[in-house]
Amino acid sequence: MYLIWVSRWLVGLVLAFGVVNAQAQGFKKLYKIPVEAKGAVKLSFIKAHLVVKGTKSKDSVQIETNMIEVPKEFAKDADAFYSEWPLQVAKVGNDIQIQNSGPSVGSLWRESLRQNSWPTWQVIVYLPEGWGFEGALKEGQASLSQLLNNKVSMKMANGSVSIQAVQGEQSYFISRGKLDIEQAQGSIEVNSFLGDVTILKSKAEVRLEN
């Protein structure tokens, strides 16, 4: 059920706002987005290597993205594959939304799901103190570290999540894979289906549901 929900969410989260300008070299892009008020970074990908780090910056959110892997059958035409899986970074009110939408043609989307033919992205987010983060990955790995006074939500269907020195209200869901939490403070809610959960050296109120 969760996998279906994630897939539908990824398809449905099509932004009707302008895409933030980026400096690009190949598939690698750097976004430096000016901000005036606290908001949240909201991210959804099918497959990604995600890193979220705390930063002392108060006037901007910096995001680095790169398509680091394509299915073998598309290796000779990565540019065309990239165009079918556009990455979007948009500022919506005080929030910043990041998503990798799939092919606009329904038959191509269904074929991609059938063959597991989607790109792997590397995404690095530098998150200011007090900003929220909401992330959802169907598969991959995620690392969140050195976040202060942040409201954090991370959902992973299949993969690994590492939490290091995160302070604030935290919610984690892992269906299959591994969740490691260390040196966390605040409140933590963990929902795990078949995941392996480890919590070490943390001063936090923990609620664990299986």
Short mmCIF file of C-alpha atoms in Angstrom, two decimals:
data_model
loop_
_atom_site.label_atom_id
_atom_site.label_comp_id
_atom_site.label_asym_id
_atom_site.label_seq_id
_atom_site.Cartn_x
_atom_site.Cartn_y
_atom_site.Cartn_z
CA MET A 1 0.00 0.00 0.00
CA TYR A 2 2.79 2.43 0.88
CA LEU A 3 4.60 1.72 -2.42
CA ILE A 4 1.43 2.49 -4.36
CA TRP A 5 0.92 5.68 -2.34
CA VAL A 6 4.48 6.85 -3.02
CA SER A 7 4.16 6.17 -6.76
CA ARG A 8 0.89 8.08 -6.95
CA TRP A 9 2.33 10.93 -4.92
CA LEU A 10 5.34 11.17 -7.21
CA VAL A 11 3.11 11.25 -10.29
CA GLY A 12 0.62 13.70 -8.81
CA LEU A 13 3.08 16.23 -7.43
CA VAL A 14 3.36 18.22 -10.66
CA LEU A 15 4.27 21.81 -9.87
CA ALA A 16 2.32 24.64 -11.49
CA PHE A 17 5.00 27.17 -10.55
CA GLY A 18 8.10 28.51 -12.24
CA VAL A 19 11.21 26.38 -12.04
CA VAL A 20 14.08 28.00 -10.16
CA ASN A 21 16.99 28.96 -12.40
CA ALA A 22 20.09 26.81 -12.09
CA GLN A 23 23.66 26.78 -13.26
CA ALA A 24 24.18 23.47 -15.02
CA GLN A 25 27.08 21.48 -16.43
CA GLY A 26 25.80 18.25 -17.95
CA PHE A 27 23.28 16.78 -15.52
CA LYS A 28 24.79 18.48 -12.48
CA LYS A 29 22.99 21.55 -11.18
CA LEU A 30 23.51 23.98 -8.34
CA TYR A 31 20.58 25.95 -6.92
CA LYS A 32 21.06 28.80 -4.46
CA ILE A 33 17.60 29.99 -3.54
CA PRO A 34 17.16 33.27 -1.59
CA VAL A 35 14.74 33.00 1.33
CA GLU A 36 13.25 35.60 3.64
CA ALA A 37 11.18 33.49 6.02
CA LYS A 38 11.42 29.96 7.39
CA GLY A 39 9.70 27.23 5.43
CA ALA A 40 10.27 23.60 4.50
CA VAL A 41 12.09 21.68 1.81
CA LYS A 42 9.76 19.00 0.38
CA LEU A 43 11.38 16.30 -1.73
CA SER A 44 10.07 13.27 -3.61
CA PHE A 45 12.07 10.87 -5.79
CA ILE A 46 11.72 7.30 -6.94
CA LYS A 47 15.43 6.54 -6.49
CA ALA A 48 18.09 8.81 -5.01
CA HIS A 49 21.15 9.16 -2.86
CA LEU A 50 20.07 11.96 -0.55
CA VAL A 51 22.18 14.05 1.81
CA VAL A 52 20.67 16.75 4.04
CA LYS A 53 23.10 18.86 6.07
CA GLY A 54 22.56 21.72 8.46
CA THR A 55 23.99 25.10 7.50
CA LYS A 56 24.47 28.42 9.29
CA SER A 57 23.18 30.32 6.29
CA LYS A 58 19.93 32.20 7.00
CA ASP A 59 19.30 33.95 3.70
CA SER A 60 19.44 31.06 1.24
CA VAL A 61 18.88 27.33 0.75
CA GLN A 62 21.47 25.59 -1.41
CA ILE A 63 20.68 22.42 -3.35
CA GLU A 64 22.98 20.31 -5.52
CA THR A 65 21.54 17.71 -7.90
CA ASN A 66 23.07 15.26 -10.34
CA MET A 67 21.71 12.31 -12.34
CA ILE A 68 24.36 9.73 -11.48
CA GLU A 69 22.92 6.56 -13.03
CA VAL A 70 20.63 5.61 -15.90
CA PRO A 71 19.37 2.14 -16.87
CA LYS A 72 21.80 0.26 -19.11
CA GLU A 73 19.42 0.26 -22.07
CA PHE A 74 19.49 4.10 -22.07
CA ALA A 75 23.23 4.57 -21.47
CA LYS A 76 23.93 5.51 -25.10
CA ASP A 77 21.26 8.21 -25.09
CA ALA A 78 21.37 9.63 -21.57
CA ASP A 79 20.36 13.10 -22.77
CA ALA A 80 17.07 11.80 -24.15
CA PHE A 81 16.46 9.79 -20.98
CA TYR A 82 17.16 12.88 -18.88
CA SER A 83 14.57 14.86 -20.85
CA GLU A 84 11.97 12.18 -20.07
CA TRP A 85 12.66 12.47 -16.35
CA PRO A 86 12.90 16.22 -15.72
CA LEU A 87 14.00 17.39 -12.31
CA GLN A 88 12.11 20.36 -10.91
CA VAL A 89 13.04 22.71 -8.10
CA ALA A 90 10.39 25.31 -7.34
CA LYS A 91 9.72 27.85 -4.62
CA VAL A 92 6.09 27.71 -3.51
CA GLY A 93 5.33 30.36 -0.93
CA ASN A 94 7.97 29.92 1.77
CA ASP A 95 8.56 26.26 0.85
CA ILE A 96 10.90 24.71 -1.70
CA GLN A 97 9.75 21.63 -3.58
CA ILE A 98 12.10 19.20 -5.33
CA GLN A 99 10.82 16.36 -7.47
CA ASN A 100 11.77 14.12 -10.34
CA SER A 101 8.63 13.73 -12.40
CA GLY A 102 8.31 10.82 -14.80
CA PRO A 103 7.44 10.67 -18.49
CA SER A 104 4.41 12.74 -19.48
CA VAL A 105 3.14 9.97 -21.77
CA GLY A 106 1.22 7.39 -19.75
CA SER A 107 2.45 4.38 -21.74
CA LEU A 108 6.08 5.39 -21.20
CA TRP A 109 5.46 5.83 -17.48
CA ARG A 110 3.87 2.38 -17.18
CA GLU A 111 6.73 0.81 -19.14
CA SER A 112 9.26 2.50 -16.85
CA LEU A 113 7.49 1.10 -13.79
CA ARG A 114 7.32 -2.37 -15.33
CA GLN A 115 11.04 -2.46 -16.12
CA ASN A 116 12.24 -0.42 -13.11
CA SER A 117 13.76 1.96 -15.66
CA TRP A 118 14.27 5.18 -13.79
CA PRO A 119 17.31 7.33 -13.02
CA THR A 120 19.28 7.48 -9.81
CA TRP A 121 19.80 11.02 -8.55
CA GLN A 122 22.27 12.45 -6.11
CA VAL A 123 20.71 15.28 -4.12
CA ILE A 124 22.46 17.39 -1.47
CA VAL A 125 20.41 19.88 0.55
CA TYR A 126 21.95 22.47 2.88
CA LEU A 127 19.14 23.22 5.33
CA PRO A 128 19.14 26.35 7.54
CA GLU A 129 18.36 26.15 11.25
CA GLY A 130 14.63 26.09 11.94
CA TRP A 131 13.67 24.93 8.47
CA GLY A 132 11.52 21.85 7.99
CA PHE A 133 12.29 18.89 5.76
CA GLU A 134 9.89 16.35 4.23
CA GLY A 135 11.42 13.60 2.12
CA ALA A 136 10.04 10.50 0.39
CA LEU A 137 12.04 7.92 -1.58
CA LYS A 138 10.84 4.68 -3.13
CA GLU A 139 14.37 3.31 -2.95
CA GLY A 140 17.90 4.51 -2.29
CA GLN A 141 19.75 5.93 0.66
CA ALA A 142 19.42 9.03 2.80
CA SER A 143 21.70 10.76 5.29
CA LEU A 144 20.50 13.61 7.53
CA SER A 145 22.99 15.30 9.85
CA GLN A 146 23.65 18.36 12.00
CA LEU A 147 20.10 19.72 11.81
CA LEU A 148 19.08 22.17 14.56
CA ASN A 149 15.51 22.91 15.67
CA ASN A 150 14.12 21.35 12.54
CA LYS A 151 10.87 19.48 11.94
CA VAL A 152 11.94 16.44 9.96
CA SER A 153 9.94 13.77 8.16
CA MET A 154 11.62 11.01 6.11
CA LYS A 155 9.88 8.11 4.35
CA MET A 156 11.78 5.29 2.66
CA ALA A 157 10.11 2.30 1.02
CA ASN A 158 13.30 0.28 0.48
CA GLY A 159 16.81 1.40 1.41
CA SER A 160 18.86 2.89 4.22
CA VAL A 161 18.44 6.03 6.31
CA SER A 162 21.15 7.46 8.57
CA ILE A 163 20.31 10.16 11.13
CA GLN A 164 23.20 11.89 12.90
CA ALA A 165 22.87 14.74 15.43
CA VAL A 166 19.38 15.92 14.44
CA GLN A 167 17.44 18.08 16.92
CA GLY A 168 13.72 18.73 16.82
CA GLU A 169 10.45 16.98 16.05
CA GLN A 170 11.25 13.93 13.92
CA SER A 171 9.19 11.32 12.08
CA TYR A 172 10.65 8.38 10.16
CA PHE A 173 9.01 5.61 8.14
CA ILE A 174 10.94 2.72 6.64
CA SER A 175 9.18 -0.20 5.00
CA ARG A 176 12.20 -2.36 4.16
CA GLY A 177 15.82 -1.60 4.91
CA LYS A 178 17.77 -0.01 7.72
CA LEU A 179 17.29 3.08 9.88
CA ASP A 180 20.17 4.22 12.11
CA ILE A 181 19.65 7.13 14.52
CA GLU A 182 22.48 8.51 16.65
CA GLN A 183 22.86 11.55 18.90
CA ALA A 184 19.33 12.77 18.25
CA GLN A 185 17.42 15.14 20.50
CA GLY A 186 13.79 16.16 20.72
CA SER A 187 10.95 13.79 19.88
CA ILE A 188 11.18 10.83 17.50
CA GLU A 189 8.38 8.78 15.96
CA VAL A 190 9.44 5.67 14.04
CA ASN A 191 7.17 3.50 11.91
CA SER A 192 8.78 0.36 10.53
CA PHE A 193 7.25 -2.53 8.58
CA LEU A 194 10.19 -4.88 7.92
CA GLY A 195 12.97 -2.40 8.65
CA ASP A 196 15.92 -2.77 10.99
CA VAL A 197 15.93 0.18 13.42
CA THR A 198 18.85 1.18 15.69
CA ILE A 199 18.84 4.18 18.04
CA LEU A 200 22.05 5.05 19.90
CA LYS A 201 23.32 7.87 22.16
CA SER A 202 20.11 9.86 21.80
CA LYS A 203 18.36 12.11 24.30
CA ALA A 204 14.90 12.00 22.82
CA GLU A 205 11.36 10.88 23.52
CA VAL A 206 10.93 7.89 21.21
CA ARG A 207 7.73 6.27 19.96
CA LEU A 208 8.23 3.10 17.93
CA GLU A 209 5.47 1.42 15.93
CA ASN A 210 5.77 -1.75 13.85
#
